[in-house]
Amino acid sequence: MHDRLLGTSLPTVAALAYLGDARHALFVRRMLVDSGICKSGELNEAALKFVTAEAQANMMRKIEPMLLEDEREVYKRAANSGHLNKPRHASAADYRAATGFEAVIGMLEWIGDGERLDVLLRAAHEE
């Protein structure tokens, strides 16, 4: 395991994904407000383009080559965790990748590695 995790007790991958979902949503909301969108309805509509399982799976594919060993391990554990439910509008593969994406983001938030979190979120959102 990577040195930055030594002595750190991580929550379950489900809990990391839950935390990562919230942290990613905050990143998206800040990005959209920074873009100059002012109306809440427009902000919510724009945010939907970034928080779907399909969108997050595509972001994961962008950043996967950048993952460090511990991030890759968390991604794999989350993506392979037994999902009983998936959104109606997502493939099983996209749902697994999105869960892995959220878990990696959640892990970085949990351990307080804001610099690495910023690098990966910015890379995930590059066009």
mmCIF file of C-alpha atoms in Angstrom:
data_model
loop_
_atom_site.group_PDB
_atom_site.id
_atom_site.type_symbol
_atom_site.label_atom_id
_atom_site.label_comp_id
_atom_site.label_asym_id
_atom_site.label_seq_id
_atom_site.Cartn_x
_atom_site.Cartn_y
_atom_site.Cartn_z
ATOM 1 C CA MET A 1 0.000 0.000 0.000
ATOM 2 C CA HIS A 2 1.182 3.541 -0.716
ATOM 3 C CA ASP A 3 3.030 5.410 2.061
ATOM 4 C CA ARG A 4 0.322 8.067 2.357
ATOM 5 C CA LEU A 5 -2.101 5.386 3.598
ATOM 6 C CA LEU A 6 0.180 3.921 6.272
ATOM 7 C CA GLY A 7 -1.582 4.172 9.602
ATOM 8 C CA THR A 8 -4.813 5.275 7.933
ATOM 9 C CA SER A 9 -7.955 3.265 8.369
ATOM 10 C CA LEU A 10 -10.128 3.615 5.287
ATOM 11 C CA PRO A 11 -13.901 3.196 5.367
ATOM 12 C CA THR A 12 -15.517 0.585 3.123
ATOM 13 C CA VAL A 13 -15.405 1.210 -0.619
ATOM 14 C CA ALA A 14 -19.171 1.840 -0.489
ATOM 15 C CA ALA A 15 -18.607 4.594 2.065
ATOM 16 C CA LEU A 16 -15.720 6.017 0.025
ATOM 17 C CA ALA A 17 -17.954 6.074 -3.069
ATOM 18 C CA TYR A 18 -20.664 7.855 -1.068
ATOM 19 C CA LEU A 19 -18.159 10.481 0.072
ATOM 20 C CA GLY A 20 -16.663 10.727 -3.409
ATOM 21 C CA ASP A 21 -20.082 11.293 -4.949
ATOM 22 C CA ALA A 22 -20.610 14.288 -2.656
ATOM 23 C CA ARG A 23 -17.102 15.665 -3.247
ATOM 24 C CA HIS A 24 -17.438 15.329 -7.015
ATOM 25 C CA ALA A 25 -20.849 17.034 -6.931
ATOM 26 C CA LEU A 26 -19.280 19.957 -5.050
ATOM 27 C CA PHE A 27 -16.496 20.201 -7.643
ATOM 28 C CA VAL A 28 -19.070 20.228 -10.461
ATOM 29 C CA ARG A 29 -21.226 22.836 -8.756
ATOM 30 C CA ARG A 30 -18.253 25.115 -8.147
ATOM 31 C CA MET A 31 -17.106 24.674 -11.744
ATOM 32 C CA LEU A 32 -20.556 25.579 -13.058
ATOM 33 C CA VAL A 33 -20.943 28.622 -10.805
ATOM 34 C CA ASP A 34 -17.447 29.744 -11.860
ATOM 35 C CA SER A 35 -18.585 29.437 -15.485
ATOM 36 C CA GLY A 36 -21.089 32.236 -14.922
ATOM 37 C CA ILE A 37 -24.339 30.293 -14.914
ATOM 38 C CA CYS A 38 -26.584 32.050 -12.393
ATOM 39 C CA LYS A 39 -30.012 30.421 -12.503
ATOM 40 C CA SER A 40 -30.526 27.369 -10.307
ATOM 41 C CA GLY A 41 -32.530 25.491 -12.934
ATOM 42 C CA GLU A 42 -29.760 25.978 -15.489
ATOM 43 C CA LEU A 43 -27.138 24.970 -12.926
ATOM 44 C CA ASN A 44 -29.017 21.771 -12.081
ATOM 45 C CA GLU A 45 -29.523 20.907 -15.745
ATOM 46 C CA ALA A 46 -25.851 21.499 -16.526
ATOM 47 C CA ALA A 47 -24.738 19.447 -13.505
ATOM 48 C CA LEU A 48 -26.649 16.405 -14.749
ATOM 49 C CA LYS A 49 -24.210 16.130 -17.653
ATOM 50 C CA PHE A 50 -21.392 15.427 -15.192
ATOM 51 C CA VAL A 51 -22.897 13.292 -12.448
ATOM 52 C CA THR A 52 -24.451 10.409 -14.374
ATOM 53 C CA ALA A 53 -22.883 6.963 -14.214
ATOM 54 C CA GLU A 54 -22.039 7.209 -17.922
ATOM 55 C CA ALA A 55 -20.303 10.581 -17.489
ATOM 56 C CA GLN A 56 -18.369 9.411 -14.435
ATOM 57 C CA ALA A 57 -17.351 6.202 -16.218
ATOM 58 C CA ASN A 58 -15.964 8.296 -19.087
ATOM 59 C CA MET A 59 -14.080 10.460 -16.590
ATOM 60 C CA MET A 60 -12.647 7.340 -14.966
ATOM 61 C CA ARG A 61 -11.384 6.132 -18.343
ATOM 62 C CA LYS A 62 -9.594 9.476 -18.773
ATOM 63 C CA ILE A 63 -7.818 9.366 -15.439
ATOM 64 C CA GLU A 64 -7.232 5.629 -15.086
ATOM 65 C CA PRO A 65 -3.734 5.817 -16.662
ATOM 66 C CA MET A 66 -2.826 8.476 -14.064
ATOM 67 C CA LEU A 67 -3.823 6.442 -11.001
ATOM 68 C CA LEU A 68 -1.242 5.649 -8.368
ATOM 69 C CA GLU A 69 -1.035 2.130 -6.943
ATOM 70 C CA ASP A 70 -3.290 2.786 -3.932
ATOM 71 C CA GLU A 71 -5.838 4.651 -6.063
ATOM 72 C CA ARG A 72 -5.912 1.791 -8.559
ATOM 73 C CA GLU A 73 -6.430 -0.693 -5.727
ATOM 74 C CA VAL A 74 -9.403 1.274 -4.347
ATOM 75 C CA TYR A 75 -10.806 1.672 -7.861
ATOM 76 C CA LYS A 76 -10.644 -2.064 -8.520
ATOM 77 C CA ARG A 77 -12.144 -2.991 -5.147
ATOM 78 C CA ALA A 78 -15.041 -0.570 -5.640
ATOM 79 C CA ALA A 79 -15.646 -1.506 -9.266
ATOM 80 C CA ASN A 80 -15.679 -5.191 -8.367
ATOM 81 C CA SER A 81 -17.799 -4.894 -5.248
ATOM 82 C CA GLY A 82 -21.073 -6.750 -5.618
ATOM 83 C CA HIS A 83 -23.574 -4.259 -7.000
ATOM 84 C CA LEU A 84 -27.115 -5.452 -6.683
ATOM 85 C CA ASN A 85 -28.668 -2.265 -8.017
ATOM 86 C CA LYS A 86 -27.759 -0.090 -10.947
ATOM 87 C CA PRO A 87 -29.445 2.900 -12.509
ATOM 88 C CA ARG A 88 -31.893 2.095 -15.265
ATOM 89 C CA HIS A 89 -30.014 4.301 -17.686
ATOM 90 C CA ALA A 90 -26.516 2.909 -17.220
ATOM 91 C CA SER A 91 -24.754 -0.225 -18.289
ATOM 92 C CA ALA A 92 -23.322 -2.488 -15.617
ATOM 93 C CA ALA A 93 -19.801 -1.656 -16.825
ATOM 94 C CA ASP A 94 -20.425 2.100 -16.607
ATOM 95 C CA TYR A 95 -21.968 1.734 -13.167
ATOM 96 C CA ARG A 96 -18.949 -0.217 -11.912
ATOM 97 C CA ALA A 97 -16.505 2.316 -13.387
ATOM 98 C CA ALA A 98 -18.500 5.219 -11.926
ATOM 99 C CA THR A 99 -18.504 3.581 -8.493
ATOM 100 C CA GLY A 100 -14.737 3.145 -8.767
ATOM 101 C CA PHE A 101 -14.357 6.802 -9.787
ATOM 102 C CA GLU A 102 -16.393 7.935 -6.787
ATOM 103 C CA ALA A 103 -14.415 5.680 -4.431
ATOM 104 C CA VAL A 104 -11.064 7.075 -5.618
ATOM 105 C CA ILE A 105 -12.346 10.633 -5.156
ATOM 106 C CA GLY A 106 -13.720 9.669 -1.754
ATOM 107 C CA MET A 107 -10.428 8.116 -0.673
ATOM 108 C CA LEU A 108 -8.516 11.265 -1.571
ATOM 109 C CA GLU A 109 -11.051 13.377 0.303
ATOM 110 C CA TRP A 110 -10.873 11.027 3.313
ATOM 111 C CA ILE A 111 -7.092 11.176 3.581
ATOM 112 C CA GLY A 112 -7.029 14.925 2.926
ATOM 113 C CA ASP A 113 -4.938 14.842 -0.245
ATOM 114 C CA GLY A 114 -6.501 17.947 -1.770
ATOM 115 C CA GLU A 115 -3.668 18.485 -4.225
ATOM 116 C CA ARG A 116 -4.030 15.027 -5.774
ATOM 117 C CA LEU A 117 -7.814 15.321 -5.677
ATOM 118 C CA ASP A 118 -7.622 18.581 -7.624
ATOM 119 C CA VAL A 119 -5.249 17.066 -10.204
ATOM 120 C CA LEU A 120 -7.539 14.092 -10.874
ATOM 121 C CA LEU A 121 -10.794 16.083 -10.911
ATOM 122 C CA ARG A 122 -9.365 18.673 -13.293
ATOM 123 C CA ALA A 123 -8.023 15.925 -15.570
ATOM 124 C CA ALA A 124 -11.367 14.111 -15.450
ATOM 125 C CA HIS A 125 -13.157 17.265 -16.586
ATOM 126 C CA GLU A 126 -10.758 18.247 -19.364
ATOM 127 C CA GLU A 127 -12.342 18.213 -22.782
#
